[in-house]
Each structure stands twice: as structure tokens, then as C-alpha cells.
């Protein structure tokens, strides 16, 4: 009997996190016969000092815009045409800003084999007519493929530098989660696979809202005790939200995985949402202006997720049950003073 053909991998996205993951996958597939040795990476084409970004990546093997200082393996090939990048892919790794996922799926539907599998590393949610829509659900519905999720305490530059960290894969079909673990795990990037996939994905989205609150705390100079309260109350609201909106049972133990409390702590101390939110308090500029000034083309997920969550809660008349999420939304979008967040902590239902 002929051996199964090696599985072709395509990374859909090439920002900071996408490039860090490309480094892992590119190195792993060279050692694992189960996977094809060439990895396609779709790159949104940009000009950097008169040169195309794809040309720089394919010649210099470095994403000089989004992950400077880290060499990518030579078997990672940057492709600017999305249809060409995904053609005949068996495994699709989605790692783009969450607001672009519908458009991307529409472009590649029909260009990928039906037996293909996906994994999303996208930290965000969407809202449909019925309310909450997970990114994995959008991919499943538009493309008809099974989708796992990967979320964890994974700051991209630290992962690219091969500093030790953990992460979580959530998969409704365990076999698929274990396949992606084989593709992605390294001695310094340790993966746990769980079946509570919706909770894993919600953790990845909701922690960015809490990180905005942590940034406000830093901007106000409130100190670590206050930030710890924001993290704890934020975690309580994350759990409450998951219990209401997840389709299946929610395991509290999932919040103790890397995708839960670890990612929450990391993001509240080191992530871009925290950094921009602190600048928002200190400089009085809009979130949009700060994103342009500070993130070198990367997208900010926390404020937008706060807005989406707020609209979902409004639909279900549940805004009053999530005072921290609500305060963060109102500060970002409705001009409420940042000190409102401290008032929210003082009167939070958890303290009654």
C-alpha cells in the first residue's frame, strides 16, 4: 500500500504572530515526514523602502516589518496571491486580524480540498443576527471544514526568540487537535489539547478587553493591587460570559489552562492592548490614532472586541451583569472618563 502523501500546510496571515508561527512550522516540517517540506505563507503585499515585502521574505528570510530580527526558515515561501497560497492545502493555519476573516473565507472557499482541516489562532469574536459568532464557526460555515483553535500566553516576539511558553489547542475532534499539536509543538512551545474548544476560543478574545482595563490602570498609576483586581474581576466576567454564550458545557478547568489565566496575566502585563490603553490615558488621543502611531500596521483587538461584546450583551439585555466589560467599552467609545473604571471596581457585584 502506498504511503499517504505528506500534508501541505498554508499559513493564512503573516503579521507578528503569523510570522512567529511560521518559524515554528517551517522548522518542524523539515523534521517530520508527515508534512510537506514547503510551507506557503499568504502575505498581504506591502512596499517596504521600495521593495515588495514578499520579495524581502523570500530573499532575506525575514519579515522586516512585523517580526524584525528573527530569521524565517528558507522553506517558508511568501505568496501574495491568496488563492495560489491555499491551493491544495491540507492544513490551514488562520492568523489574521479577526475583522478580516469573513472576506478571507469568501475568497478561498472552493479553492481548498473538502478534507482540509483548519486551526485558528485569531483572538476575537464576531456578531451575527443571533448574537455571538466565534471565528471558528465563521470558518466552518463558510468553508465546510473542521476547525481547531490555538490560544495561550504567547507573546509573538518571545515565541520567535524560543523562550519557553505554553499554549492550548481546543478541538471538537481530538484526533485533529493532536495532529496540529504534532505540527506546532517544540521543546519550548508546549501544547495541551482539550475538547472545550469554544471556551478556549472565548478566552482568547475576552482577555483582550480585560487587558485594555489593565492599561487604563497603568495609565492612571493605580499600581499592581488595582491591576490584580481588574484581572480577577475580568476573569470572573469571562467565565460568566462563557457560561451564558457557549453552546456546550463549560469546564472551569479550561480557565486554568494557558488559554485562560496565563494568557490573561501575560496580556495584562505585556500585550499591545495594555500598551495602547495606557497611552490613551496619558496622551488623550483616540484609540484609532494610537493604533496607527504605535503598532506599525498591526491591529488592536481589545477595544473592537469590547464593542462587539457590548452589542451582544445589549441584544440579550445583559449589560448590567458585566460592569467591567461595559466600563471599558464606554471609556473607549462613549467618552466616559477613565476613572469610571475605578468606580466600577468599587461597586462591582462581586463585592456585595
Short mmCIF file of C-alpha atoms in Angstrom, two decimals:
data_model
loop_
_atom_site.label_atom_id
_atom_site.label_comp_id
_atom_site.label_asym_id
_atom_site.label_seq_id
_atom_site.Cartn_x
_atom_site.Cartn_y
_atom_site.Cartn_z
CA UNK A 1 0.00 0.00 0.00
CA UNK A 2 1.36 3.44 -0.96
CA UNK A 3 2.31 5.79 1.84
CA UNK A 4 -0.03 8.74 2.38
CA UNK A 5 1.12 11.92 0.64
CA UNK A 6 2.66 14.43 3.05
CA UNK A 7 0.24 17.07 4.28
CA UNK A 8 0.63 20.53 2.73
CA UNK A 9 0.48 23.44 5.17
CA UNK A 10 -0.58 27.01 4.39
CA UNK A 11 -0.36 29.85 6.91
CA UNK A 12 -3.07 32.42 6.16
CA UNK A 13 -1.53 35.61 7.53
CA UNK A 14 1.96 36.94 8.12
CA UNK A 15 1.86 39.58 10.85
CA UNK A 16 3.79 39.47 14.10
CA UNK A 17 2.16 36.28 15.43
CA UNK A 18 1.78 34.67 11.99
CA UNK A 19 5.49 35.08 11.30
CA UNK A 20 6.45 33.64 14.71
CA UNK A 21 4.27 30.60 14.00
CA UNK A 22 5.77 30.32 10.50
CA UNK A 23 9.19 29.98 12.12
CA UNK A 24 7.96 27.06 14.26
CA UNK A 25 6.11 25.29 11.43
CA UNK A 26 8.90 25.78 8.91
CA UNK A 27 11.44 24.21 11.27
CA UNK A 28 9.12 21.38 12.34
CA UNK A 29 8.08 20.17 8.88
CA UNK A 30 11.70 19.69 7.88
CA UNK A 31 11.99 17.05 10.61
CA UNK A 32 8.55 15.40 10.29
CA UNK A 33 7.85 13.21 7.26
CA UNK A 34 4.09 13.52 7.79
CA UNK A 35 4.15 17.11 6.44
CA UNK A 36 5.28 18.55 3.11
CA UNK A 37 8.62 20.34 3.43
CA UNK A 38 7.49 23.61 1.76
CA UNK A 39 5.15 25.86 3.77
CA UNK A 40 3.14 28.50 1.94
CA UNK A 41 2.50 31.74 3.83
CA UNK A 42 -0.02 34.22 2.44
CA UNK A 43 1.36 37.74 2.78
CA UNK A 44 -0.69 40.88 2.25
CA UNK A 45 1.65 42.65 -0.15
CA UNK A 46 3.25 45.89 1.02
CA UNK A 47 6.15 48.02 -0.19
CA UNK A 48 8.98 48.43 2.31
CA UNK A 49 11.55 51.03 1.22
CA UNK A 50 10.82 50.35 -2.45
CA UNK A 51 10.86 46.53 -2.17
CA UNK A 52 7.93 44.13 -2.01
CA UNK A 53 7.52 42.51 1.39
CA UNK A 54 7.15 39.05 -0.21
CA UNK A 55 10.41 39.54 -2.08
CA UNK A 56 12.19 40.53 1.14
CA UNK A 57 10.82 37.47 2.98
CA UNK A 58 11.72 35.08 0.15
CA UNK A 59 15.20 36.57 -0.35
CA UNK A 60 16.28 37.65 3.15
CA UNK A 61 14.03 35.20 5.05
CA UNK A 62 12.87 37.84 7.49
CA UNK A 63 9.58 39.67 7.91
CA UNK A 64 11.29 43.03 8.40
CA UNK A 65 8.03 44.86 9.09
CA UNK A 66 6.20 42.60 11.54
CA UNK A 67 8.90 40.36 13.07
CA UNK A 68 12.24 42.10 12.56
CA UNK A 69 15.36 40.45 13.89
CA UNK A 70 14.11 36.86 13.54
CA UNK A 71 15.09 34.71 10.56
CA UNK A 72 12.37 32.55 9.00
CA UNK A 73 13.24 29.10 7.68
CA UNK A 74 14.03 29.08 3.96
CA UNK A 75 11.22 26.54 3.30
CA UNK A 76 8.60 29.16 4.29
CA UNK A 77 7.53 30.75 0.99
CA UNK A 78 5.73 34.11 0.99
CA UNK A 79 2.93 34.27 -1.59
CA UNK A 80 0.92 37.48 -2.22
CA UNK A 81 -1.95 35.77 -4.10
CA UNK A 82 -4.33 34.23 -1.55
CA UNK A 83 -5.84 31.67 -3.97
CA UNK A 84 -2.41 30.47 -5.01
CA UNK A 85 -1.20 30.25 -1.40
CA UNK A 86 -4.06 27.98 -0.25
CA UNK A 87 -4.35 25.82 -3.39
CA UNK A 88 -4.25 22.09 -2.48
CA UNK A 89 -3.52 22.87 1.19
CA UNK A 90 -4.41 20.08 3.61
CA UNK A 91 -3.86 22.16 6.76
CA UNK A 92 -4.77 25.84 7.02
CA UNK A 93 -3.42 27.96 9.87
CA UNK A 94 -5.52 31.15 10.16
CA UNK A 95 -3.70 34.04 11.84
CA UNK A 96 -5.09 37.39 10.62
CA UNK A 97 -6.92 40.25 12.41
CA UNK A 98 -10.40 38.97 13.23
CA UNK A 99 -12.23 41.70 11.33
CA UNK A 100 -10.97 40.27 8.00
CA UNK A 101 -11.97 36.61 8.45
CA UNK A 102 -15.29 36.68 6.54
CA UNK A 103 -13.72 38.30 3.47
CA UNK A 104 -10.77 35.88 3.50
CA UNK A 105 -13.02 32.81 3.81
CA UNK A 106 -15.20 34.02 0.93
CA UNK A 107 -12.11 34.40 -1.25
CA UNK A 108 -10.76 30.89 -0.64
CA UNK A 109 -13.99 28.86 -0.42
CA UNK A 110 -13.90 26.27 -3.21
CA UNK A 111 -10.11 26.55 -3.61
CA UNK A 112 -9.31 24.21 -0.72
CA UNK A 113 -9.96 20.42 -0.63
CA UNK A 114 -13.07 19.37 1.35
CA UNK A 115 -10.89 17.12 3.51
CA UNK A 116 -8.72 20.06 4.61
CA UNK A 117 -8.51 20.95 8.29
CA UNK A 118 -8.13 24.40 9.83
CA UNK A 119 -6.80 25.87 13.04
CA UNK A 120 -7.46 29.47 14.05
CA UNK A 121 -5.02 31.50 16.14
CA UNK A 122 -7.29 34.55 15.81
CA UNK A 123 -8.22 36.25 19.08
CA UNK A 124 -11.57 37.92 18.54
CA UNK A 125 -15.27 37.28 18.09
CA UNK A 126 -17.90 38.38 15.62
CA UNK A 127 -21.58 39.12 15.95
CA UNK A 128 -24.27 37.59 13.80
CA UNK A 129 -28.02 38.21 13.73
CA UNK A 130 -28.44 35.68 16.58
CA UNK A 131 -25.68 37.25 18.67
CA UNK A 132 -22.28 35.72 19.39
CA UNK A 133 -20.34 34.24 16.47
CA UNK A 134 -16.99 32.56 17.08
CA UNK A 135 -14.29 32.95 14.43
CA UNK A 136 -14.04 29.15 14.15
CA UNK A 137 -17.80 29.00 13.46
CA UNK A 138 -17.43 31.50 10.61
CA UNK A 139 -14.66 29.41 9.02
CA UNK A 140 -16.64 26.17 9.48
CA UNK A 141 -19.80 27.61 7.97
CA UNK A 142 -18.17 29.39 5.04
CA UNK A 143 -15.65 26.66 4.12
CA UNK A 144 -17.25 23.43 5.36
CA UNK A 145 -14.08 22.25 7.13
CA UNK A 146 -13.38 21.23 10.73
CA UNK A 147 -11.56 23.91 12.72
CA UNK A 148 -9.50 23.69 15.90
CA UNK A 149 -8.34 26.72 17.92
CA UNK A 150 -5.00 27.64 19.49
CA UNK A 151 -4.89 30.21 22.29
CA UNK A 152 -2.36 30.84 25.02
CA UNK A 153 0.09 33.11 26.80
CA UNK A 154 2.13 33.59 23.65
CA UNK A 155 3.70 36.99 23.02
CA UNK A 156 4.97 36.60 19.46
CA UNK A 157 8.47 38.04 19.87
CA UNK A 158 9.14 35.77 22.85
CA UNK A 159 7.90 32.71 20.94
CA UNK A 160 10.09 33.68 17.96
CA UNK A 161 13.07 34.02 20.34
CA UNK A 162 12.33 30.45 21.50
CA UNK A 163 11.69 31.43 25.10
CA UNK A 164 9.69 28.76 26.91
CA UNK A 165 5.91 29.08 26.90
CA UNK A 166 2.74 27.00 26.96
CA UNK A 167 -0.34 27.12 24.79
CA UNK A 168 -3.71 25.37 24.44
CA UNK A 169 -5.37 23.73 21.45
CA UNK A 170 -9.13 23.28 21.66
CA UNK A 171 -10.58 20.74 19.26
CA UNK A 172 -14.02 19.20 18.95
CA UNK A 173 -12.35 16.18 17.27
CA UNK A 174 -9.40 15.15 19.44
CA UNK A 175 -7.52 13.48 16.57
CA UNK A 176 -7.41 16.81 14.70
CA UNK A 177 -6.14 18.67 17.75
CA UNK A 178 -3.36 16.11 18.18
CA UNK A 179 -2.37 16.47 14.51
CA UNK A 180 -1.94 20.24 14.94
CA UNK A 181 -0.03 19.61 18.18
CA UNK A 182 2.40 17.48 16.16
CA UNK A 183 2.77 20.28 13.61
CA UNK A 184 3.29 23.06 16.16
CA UNK A 185 4.87 21.73 19.35
CA UNK A 186 8.56 22.30 20.13
CA UNK A 187 10.62 21.81 23.31
CA UNK A 188 9.95 25.49 24.15
CA UNK A 189 6.36 25.71 22.85
CA UNK A 190 4.42 23.13 24.85
CA UNK A 191 0.85 22.33 23.87
CA UNK A 192 -2.09 20.88 25.81
CA UNK A 193 -5.09 19.65 23.79
CA UNK A 194 -8.58 19.98 25.31
CA UNK A 195 -12.06 19.34 23.90
CA UNK A 196 -13.65 22.51 25.34
CA UNK A 197 -12.86 24.38 22.11
CA UNK A 198 -15.46 27.16 22.39
CA UNK A 199 -14.24 28.14 25.86
CA UNK A 200 -10.62 28.14 24.67
CA UNK A 201 -11.57 30.49 21.84
CA UNK A 202 -13.66 32.81 24.02
CA UNK A 203 -10.75 33.15 26.48
CA UNK A 204 -8.52 34.34 23.65
CA UNK A 205 -10.99 37.03 22.66
CA UNK A 206 -12.26 38.26 26.02
CA UNK A 207 -8.86 38.61 27.72
CA UNK A 208 -8.04 41.45 25.30
CA UNK A 209 -10.90 43.50 26.79
CA UNK A 210 -9.51 42.98 30.29
CA UNK A 211 -6.04 43.96 29.04
CA UNK A 212 -7.44 47.33 27.96
CA UNK A 213 -8.66 47.78 31.53
CA UNK A 214 -5.18 46.86 32.80
CA UNK A 215 -3.70 49.52 30.50
CA UNK A 216 -6.12 52.12 31.85
CA UNK A 217 -4.98 51.14 35.35
CA UNK A 218 -1.32 51.66 34.37
CA UNK A 219 -2.13 55.00 32.74
CA UNK A 220 -3.80 56.17 35.93
CA UNK A 221 -0.84 54.97 38.02
CA UNK A 222 -3.08 52.84 40.24
CA UNK A 223 -0.50 50.13 40.98
CA UNK A 224 -0.39 46.36 40.97
CA UNK A 225 -3.07 45.78 43.62
CA UNK A 226 -5.65 47.53 41.47
CA UNK A 227 -4.43 45.72 38.37
CA UNK A 228 -4.78 42.39 40.19
CA UNK A 229 -8.41 43.30 40.99
CA UNK A 230 -9.03 44.10 37.31
CA UNK A 231 -7.54 40.76 36.29
CA UNK A 232 -9.59 38.81 38.85
CA UNK A 233 -12.89 40.57 38.13
CA UNK A 234 -12.17 40.35 34.41
CA UNK A 235 -11.67 36.60 34.74
CA UNK A 236 -14.98 36.31 36.63
CA UNK A 237 -16.76 38.15 33.80
CA UNK A 238 -15.03 35.95 31.20
CA UNK A 239 -16.31 32.83 33.00
CA UNK A 240 -19.82 34.27 33.33
CA UNK A 241 -19.88 35.22 29.64
CA UNK A 242 -18.72 31.73 28.58
CA UNK A 243 -21.40 30.06 30.72
CA UNK A 244 -24.11 32.12 29.01
CA UNK A 245 -22.91 32.00 25.42
CA UNK A 246 -21.04 28.71 24.87
CA UNK A 247 -23.22 26.09 23.17
CA UNK A 248 -21.88 23.16 25.17
CA UNK A 249 -20.84 22.69 28.79
CA UNK A 250 -18.10 24.99 30.07
CA UNK A 251 -15.30 23.42 32.09
CA UNK A 252 -13.83 25.75 34.71
CA UNK A 253 -10.57 23.82 34.39
CA UNK A 254 -10.16 25.27 30.88
CA UNK A 255 -9.69 28.70 32.50
CA UNK A 256 -6.68 27.24 34.34
CA UNK A 257 -5.01 26.27 31.06
CA UNK A 258 -2.60 28.58 29.22
CA UNK A 259 -5.52 29.95 27.16
CA UNK A 260 -7.19 31.20 30.35
CA UNK A 261 -5.50 32.71 33.37
CA UNK A 262 -1.96 32.55 31.91
CA UNK A 263 -2.88 34.42 28.72
CA UNK A 264 -4.88 36.91 30.77
CA UNK A 265 -1.90 37.71 33.03
CA UNK A 266 0.56 37.94 30.12
CA UNK A 267 -1.68 40.25 28.12
CA UNK A 268 -2.43 42.49 31.10
CA UNK A 269 1.30 42.99 31.71
CA UNK A 270 2.87 42.76 28.26
CA UNK A 271 0.45 42.95 25.35
CA UNK A 272 -0.28 45.65 22.79
CA UNK A 273 -3.82 46.25 24.14
CA UNK A 274 -2.39 47.16 27.54
CA UNK A 275 0.28 49.36 25.97
CA UNK A 276 -2.13 51.37 23.79
CA UNK A 277 -4.70 51.71 26.60
CA UNK A 278 -2.02 53.17 28.89
CA UNK A 279 -1.10 55.71 26.18
CA UNK A 280 -4.81 56.52 25.75
CA UNK A 281 -4.91 57.71 29.37
CA UNK A 282 -1.56 59.52 29.32
CA UNK A 283 -1.88 61.33 25.96
CA UNK A 284 -5.62 61.78 25.43
CA UNK A 285 -5.50 60.66 21.80
CA UNK A 286 -8.10 58.39 20.21
CA UNK A 287 -7.65 54.62 20.14
CA UNK A 288 -7.54 54.75 16.32
CA UNK A 289 -4.76 57.38 16.28
CA UNK A 290 -2.70 55.46 18.83
CA UNK A 291 -3.10 52.23 16.85
CA UNK A 292 -1.68 53.98 13.78
CA UNK A 293 1.16 55.62 15.71
CA UNK A 294 2.24 52.73 17.94
CA UNK A 295 1.59 49.42 16.21
CA UNK A 296 3.42 49.62 12.87
CA UNK A 297 0.45 48.29 10.90
CA UNK A 298 -0.69 45.71 13.46
CA UNK A 299 -4.33 45.73 14.53
CA UNK A 300 -5.66 46.25 18.03
CA UNK A 301 -8.25 43.66 19.09
CA UNK A 302 -9.34 44.69 22.61
CA UNK A 303 -11.44 47.82 22.00
CA UNK A 304 -13.18 46.30 18.96
CA UNK A 305 -13.94 43.10 20.88
CA UNK A 306 -15.33 45.24 23.73
CA UNK A 307 -17.69 46.90 21.23
CA UNK A 308 -18.81 43.56 19.78
CA UNK A 309 -19.36 42.08 23.24
CA UNK A 310 -21.32 45.18 24.29
CA UNK A 311 -23.68 44.83 21.32
CA UNK A 312 -24.15 41.11 22.03
CA UNK A 313 -24.96 41.87 25.69
CA UNK A 314 -27.39 44.60 24.64
CA UNK A 315 -29.24 42.11 22.41
CA UNK A 316 -29.78 39.86 25.43
CA UNK A 317 -30.38 42.70 27.97
CA UNK A 318 -27.36 41.51 29.96
CA UNK A 319 -25.23 44.66 30.04
CA UNK A 320 -25.79 45.17 33.78
CA UNK A 321 -24.24 41.77 34.57
CA UNK A 322 -20.87 42.74 33.05
CA UNK A 323 -19.90 46.07 34.62
CA UNK A 324 -16.16 45.85 33.88
CA UNK A 325 -16.62 44.94 30.20
CA UNK A 326 -19.20 47.73 29.97
CA UNK A 327 -17.00 50.38 31.62
CA UNK A 328 -14.11 49.54 29.27
CA UNK A 329 -16.41 49.84 26.25
CA UNK A 330 -17.86 53.17 27.43
CA UNK A 331 -14.40 54.65 28.07
CA UNK A 332 -13.19 53.59 24.62
CA UNK A 333 -16.23 54.63 22.60
CA UNK A 334 -18.60 56.87 24.58
CA UNK A 335 -16.22 59.38 26.10
CA UNK A 336 -16.66 58.26 29.71
CA UNK A 337 -13.75 59.35 31.95
CA UNK A 338 -11.19 56.64 32.65
CA UNK A 339 -11.82 56.99 36.39
CA UNK A 340 -15.22 55.39 35.72
CA UNK A 341 -13.37 52.07 35.68
CA UNK A 342 -12.27 52.55 39.29
CA UNK A 343 -15.86 53.37 40.27
CA UNK A 344 -16.90 50.18 38.51
CA UNK A 345 -14.38 48.16 40.58
CA UNK A 346 -15.62 49.74 43.83
CA UNK A 347 -19.26 48.88 43.11
CA UNK A 348 -18.75 45.57 41.25
CA UNK A 349 -21.41 42.94 42.19
CA UNK A 350 -18.57 40.61 43.21
CA UNK A 351 -18.05 42.89 46.24
CA UNK A 352 -21.61 42.79 47.51
#
